[in-house]
mmCIF file of C-alpha atoms in Angstrom:
data_model
loop_
_atom_site.group_PDB
_atom_site.id
_atom_site.type_symbol
_atom_site.label_atom_id
_atom_site.label_comp_id
_atom_site.label_asym_id
_atom_site.label_seq_id
_atom_site.Cartn_x
_atom_site.Cartn_y
_atom_site.Cartn_z
ATOM 1 C CA MET A 29 92.345 118.673 81.895
ATOM 2 C CA ILE A 30 93.372 118.225 85.523
ATOM 3 C CA ASP A 31 92.495 121.409 87.370
ATOM 4 C CA LYS A 32 92.375 120.447 91.033
ATOM 5 C CA MET A 33 94.456 118.498 93.544
ATOM 6 C CA ILE A 34 93.054 117.624 96.969
ATOM 7 C CA PHE A 35 95.280 116.193 99.675
ATOM 8 C CA LEU A 36 93.172 113.747 101.651
ATOM 9 C CA GLY A 37 95.828 113.524 104.324
ATOM 10 C CA SER A 38 99.476 114.034 105.089
ATOM 11 C CA GLY A 39 102.023 112.894 107.576
ATOM 12 C CA SER A 40 102.107 109.474 109.158
ATOM 13 C CA ALA A 41 100.495 106.127 108.448
ATOM 14 C CA PHE A 42 99.272 106.132 112.041
ATOM 15 C CA THR A 43 97.939 109.654 112.376
ATOM 16 C CA MET A 44 94.418 110.187 113.646
ATOM 17 C CA LYS A 45 94.229 113.897 112.907
ATOM 18 C CA ASN A 46 95.682 114.369 109.406
ATOM 19 C CA ARG A 47 94.654 111.058 107.810
ATOM 20 C CA GLN A 48 96.907 109.011 105.537
ATOM 21 C CA SER A 49 98.841 110.454 102.586
ATOM 22 C CA ASN A 50 96.363 110.003 99.743
ATOM 23 C CA ILE A 51 95.532 112.525 97.008
ATOM 24 C CA ILE A 52 92.757 113.103 94.453
ATOM 25 C CA LEU A 53 93.493 114.703 91.081
ATOM 26 C CA ILE A 54 90.348 116.075 89.455
ATOM 27 C CA ASP A 55 89.328 116.950 85.916
ATOM 28 C CA THR A 56 86.314 119.068 86.849
ATOM 29 C CA GLU A 57 85.073 119.644 83.301
ATOM 30 C CA ASN A 58 84.925 115.926 82.478
ATOM 31 C CA LYS A 59 83.984 114.830 86.022
ATOM 32 C CA LYS A 60 86.939 112.444 86.276
ATOM 33 C CA THR A 61 89.051 111.682 89.343
ATOM 34 C CA LEU A 62 92.347 109.893 89.861
ATOM 35 C CA LEU A 63 92.938 108.709 93.411
ATOM 36 C CA ILE A 64 96.636 108.447 94.218
ATOM 37 C CA ASP A 65 96.835 105.726 96.845
ATOM 38 C CA ALA A 66 93.941 104.413 98.909
ATOM 39 C CA GLY A 67 94.825 103.948 102.568
ATOM 40 C CA THR A 68 92.741 102.163 105.162
ATOM 41 C CA ASP A 69 90.916 105.360 106.143
ATOM 42 C CA ILE A 70 90.003 106.311 102.547
ATOM 43 C CA ARG A 71 86.239 106.175 103.083
ATOM 44 C CA HIS A 72 86.514 108.748 105.882
ATOM 45 C CA SER A 73 89.009 110.886 103.937
ATOM 46 C CA LEU A 74 86.786 110.958 100.865
ATOM 47 C CA PHE A 75 83.676 111.751 102.918
ATOM 48 C CA LYS A 76 85.446 114.628 104.666
ATOM 49 C CA VAL A 77 86.020 116.398 101.309
ATOM 50 C CA GLY A 78 82.586 115.562 99.867
ATOM 51 C CA TYR A 79 83.463 112.505 97.763
ATOM 52 C CA SER A 80 82.657 108.795 97.899
ATOM 53 C CA TYR A 81 83.704 105.573 96.182
ATOM 54 C CA SER A 82 81.294 106.313 93.327
ATOM 55 C CA ASP A 83 83.259 109.460 92.423
ATOM 56 C CA ILE A 84 86.520 107.573 91.846
ATOM 57 C CA ASN A 85 87.168 106.765 88.167
ATOM 58 C CA ALA A 86 90.825 105.773 88.376
ATOM 59 C CA ILE A 87 93.316 104.736 91.061
ATOM 60 C CA TYR A 88 97.106 104.689 91.213
ATOM 61 C CA ILE A 89 98.796 102.597 93.916
ATOM 62 C CA SER A 90 102.412 103.380 94.820
ATOM 63 C CA HIS A 91 103.108 100.379 97.067
ATOM 64 C CA ALA A 92 101.386 97.668 99.088
ATOM 65 C CA HIS A 93 101.488 99.093 102.613
ATOM 66 C CA ALA A 94 98.043 99.496 104.206
ATOM 67 C CA ASP A 95 98.231 103.298 104.477
ATOM 68 C CA HIS A 96 98.475 103.371 100.664
ATOM 69 C CA ALA A 97 96.490 100.285 99.599
ATOM 70 C CA GLY A 98 94.368 99.152 102.563
ATOM 71 C CA GLY A 99 91.275 100.982 101.306
ATOM 72 C CA LEU A 100 91.153 99.050 98.039
ATOM 73 C CA GLU A 101 88.873 96.426 99.559
ATOM 74 C CA TYR A 102 86.301 99.116 100.386
ATOM 75 C CA LEU A 103 86.587 100.727 96.934
ATOM 76 C CA GLY A 104 86.517 97.384 95.128
ATOM 77 C CA PHE A 105 83.519 95.937 96.949
ATOM 78 C CA CYS A 106 81.488 99.156 96.841
ATOM 79 C CA SER A 107 81.971 99.698 93.117
ATOM 80 C CA TYR A 108 81.428 95.984 92.366
ATOM 81 C CA PHE A 109 78.136 95.715 94.241
ATOM 82 C CA ASP A 110 76.793 99.146 93.253
ATOM 83 C CA PRO A 111 74.981 98.687 89.899
ATOM 84 C CA LYS A 112 75.502 102.375 89.058
ATOM 85 C CA CYS A 113 79.308 102.008 89.182
ATOM 86 C CA THR A 114 81.821 100.673 86.726
ATOM 87 C CA SER A 115 85.140 99.170 87.740
ATOM 88 C CA PRO A 116 87.646 101.951 88.357
ATOM 89 C CA LYS A 117 90.770 101.920 86.210
ATOM 90 C CA MET A 118 93.792 100.931 88.243
ATOM 91 C CA PHE A 119 97.293 101.944 87.244
ATOM 92 C CA ILE A 120 99.967 99.909 88.977
ATOM 93 C CA SER A 121 103.566 98.863 88.495
ATOM 94 C CA GLY A 122 103.739 95.418 86.922
ATOM 95 C CA GLY A 123 106.039 94.227 89.714
ATOM 96 C CA LEU A 124 103.565 95.296 92.373
ATOM 97 C CA LYS A 125 100.357 93.876 90.897
ATOM 98 C CA SER A 126 100.652 90.220 91.960
ATOM 99 C CA ARG A 127 102.126 91.076 95.378
ATOM 100 C CA LEU A 128 99.281 93.471 96.093
ATOM 101 C CA TRP A 129 96.599 90.934 95.176
ATOM 102 C CA ASN A 130 98.252 87.811 96.624
ATOM 103 C CA ASN A 131 99.674 89.297 99.841
ATOM 104 C CA THR A 132 97.259 92.118 100.666
ATOM 105 C CA LEU A 133 93.833 91.843 99.037
ATOM 106 C CA SER A 134 92.914 88.292 98.071
ATOM 107 C CA GLY A 135 92.251 87.112 101.641
ATOM 108 C CA GLY A 136 89.245 89.389 101.930
ATOM 109 C CA MET A 137 88.256 89.839 98.297
ATOM 110 C CA GLN A 138 88.768 86.468 96.623
ATOM 111 C CA SER A 139 85.486 84.931 97.759
ATOM 112 C CA ILE A 140 82.160 86.143 96.413
ATOM 113 C CA GLN A 141 79.083 83.994 96.976
ATOM 114 C CA GLY A 142 79.152 81.301 94.302
ATOM 115 C CA ASP A 143 82.349 82.534 92.621
ATOM 116 C CA ILE A 144 86.058 83.068 93.100
ATOM 117 C CA ALA A 145 87.085 86.627 92.360
ATOM 118 C CA GLU A 146 90.325 87.922 90.881
ATOM 119 C CA PHE A 147 91.949 91.360 91.021
ATOM 120 C CA SER A 148 90.343 92.183 87.661
ATOM 121 C CA THR A 149 86.887 91.363 89.090
ATOM 122 C CA TYR A 150 86.979 94.681 90.919
ATOM 123 C CA PHE A 151 89.316 96.918 88.939
ATOM 124 C CA ASP A 152 90.218 97.584 85.307
ATOM 125 C CA ILE A 153 93.896 96.747 85.788
ATOM 126 C CA ASN A 154 96.475 98.666 83.729
ATOM 127 C CA THR A 155 99.985 97.479 84.538
ATOM 128 C CA VAL A 156 102.855 99.846 83.932
ATOM 129 C CA PRO A 157 106.225 98.319 82.977
ATOM 130 C CA LYS A 158 109.496 99.147 84.729
ATOM 131 C CA ASN A 159 110.568 102.710 83.830
ATOM 132 C CA GLY A 160 107.140 103.107 82.231
ATOM 133 C CA SER A 161 104.367 105.654 82.346
ATOM 134 C CA PHE A 162 100.626 105.924 81.880
ATOM 135 C CA ILE A 163 98.313 108.560 80.451
ATOM 136 C CA TRP A 164 95.266 109.798 82.316
ATOM 137 C CA GLN A 165 93.163 112.749 81.090
ATOM 138 C CA ASP A 166 95.877 113.714 78.573
ATOM 139 C CA THR A 167 98.537 113.888 81.291
ATOM 140 C CA LYS A 168 101.559 111.601 81.293
ATOM 141 C CA PHE A 169 102.477 110.100 84.671
ATOM 142 C CA GLN A 170 106.019 108.714 84.817
ATOM 143 C CA LEU A 171 106.588 106.062 87.491
ATOM 144 C CA VAL A 172 109.674 106.720 89.612
ATOM 145 C CA GLN A 173 111.015 103.813 91.634
ATOM 146 C CA THR A 174 112.298 104.928 95.039
ATOM 147 C CA VAL A 175 113.626 103.091 98.084
ATOM 148 C CA HIS A 176 111.029 102.994 100.829
ATOM 149 C CA ILE A 177 112.616 100.655 103.375
ATOM 150 C CA VAL A 178 115.270 97.953 103.552
ATOM 151 C CA ASN A 179 113.526 94.645 104.165
ATOM 152 C CA GLY A 180 116.086 92.158 105.462
ATOM 153 C CA PHE A 181 118.638 92.106 102.665
ATOM 154 C CA SER A 182 116.494 93.637 99.942
ATOM 155 C CA PHE A 183 114.917 96.967 99.133
ATOM 156 C CA GLU A 184 111.193 97.552 99.440
ATOM 157 C CA HIS A 185 110.320 99.980 96.673
ATOM 158 C CA SER A 186 107.626 102.560 96.359
ATOM 159 C CA TYR A 187 106.676 104.055 92.991
ATOM 160 C CA GLY A 188 106.334 107.817 92.994
ATOM 161 C CA LEU A 189 105.057 109.875 90.071
ATOM 162 C CA LEU A 190 106.480 112.664 87.927
ATOM 163 C CA PHE A 191 103.869 114.627 85.965
ATOM 164 C CA THR A 192 103.179 118.090 84.556
ATOM 165 C CA ILE A 193 99.925 120.039 84.933
ATOM 166 C CA ASN A 194 99.481 123.542 83.489
ATOM 167 C CA GLY A 195 103.223 123.823 82.910
ATOM 168 C CA ILE A 196 104.086 122.890 86.510
ATOM 169 C CA THR A 197 106.068 119.672 86.972
ATOM 170 C CA VAL A 198 105.239 117.750 90.141
ATOM 171 C CA PHE A 199 107.296 114.982 91.726
ATOM 172 C CA TYR A 200 105.158 112.987 94.154
ATOM 173 C CA THR A 201 107.659 110.754 95.950
ATOM 174 C CA SER A 202 105.133 108.617 97.814
ATOM 175 C CA ASP A 203 106.929 106.914 100.707
ATOM 176 C CA THR A 204 110.659 107.185 100.177
ATOM 177 C CA GLN A 205 113.746 107.507 102.276
ATOM 178 C CA PHE A 206 115.473 110.867 102.226
ATOM 179 C CA ALA A 207 117.984 110.164 99.460
ATOM 180 C CA PRO A 208 118.971 113.489 97.882
ATOM 181 C CA ASN A 209 121.988 112.056 96.031
ATOM 182 C CA GLN A 210 119.904 109.389 94.289
ATOM 183 C CA LEU A 211 116.979 111.680 93.464
ATOM 184 C CA LYS A 212 118.686 115.053 92.871
ATOM 185 C CA ASP A 213 118.087 114.957 89.098
ATOM 186 C CA LEU A 214 114.375 114.362 89.669
ATOM 187 C CA TYR A 215 114.241 117.130 92.249
ATOM 188 C CA GLY A 216 115.802 119.400 89.632
ATOM 189 C CA TRP A 217 113.228 118.488 86.993
ATOM 190 C CA ALA A 218 110.314 119.226 89.308
ATOM 191 C CA ASP A 219 108.861 122.598 90.183
ATOM 192 C CA ILE A 220 107.132 121.107 93.250
ATOM 193 C CA VAL A 221 108.092 118.026 95.280
ATOM 194 C CA PHE A 222 105.591 116.299 97.580
#
């Protein structure tokens, strides 16, 4: 059962003091961790709270911006080359999976001496369909598509999470525009909104 939540940072993608907005959910009894987003400074954020790549069992990525996904190269390489580690489970929206690999990660991670790597070389990929959810440590995490930015003439989405721990419903918006009219029902369902 999830019994601890550690905020590895908060605020801005460019902050030097508070680090990037990444979170660890912990099941202390079973020694399992779910990292929600993995920004470029994740190795420093983890170290600051006494964790490392080898402590991460599962990862959820909300969108492909570097402050939420830029640390995946570090996590992927470290767990791949460390014989004591297994590939972390990765939960990701099906629509985000190929964009994240093709546009963000493959340039640095595709080549391994003597082989060509794929996303699944480093992570145990679990894609979540549109309006879908995933289960981790007996907790259901519902993906919530939100508008992050307008990119030209289209929306760039982020995928927040709605989940309940110990009877408390949490809505983690990830990066979203302030849109109270579009999200008011979700705000009403949650006891806490981050």
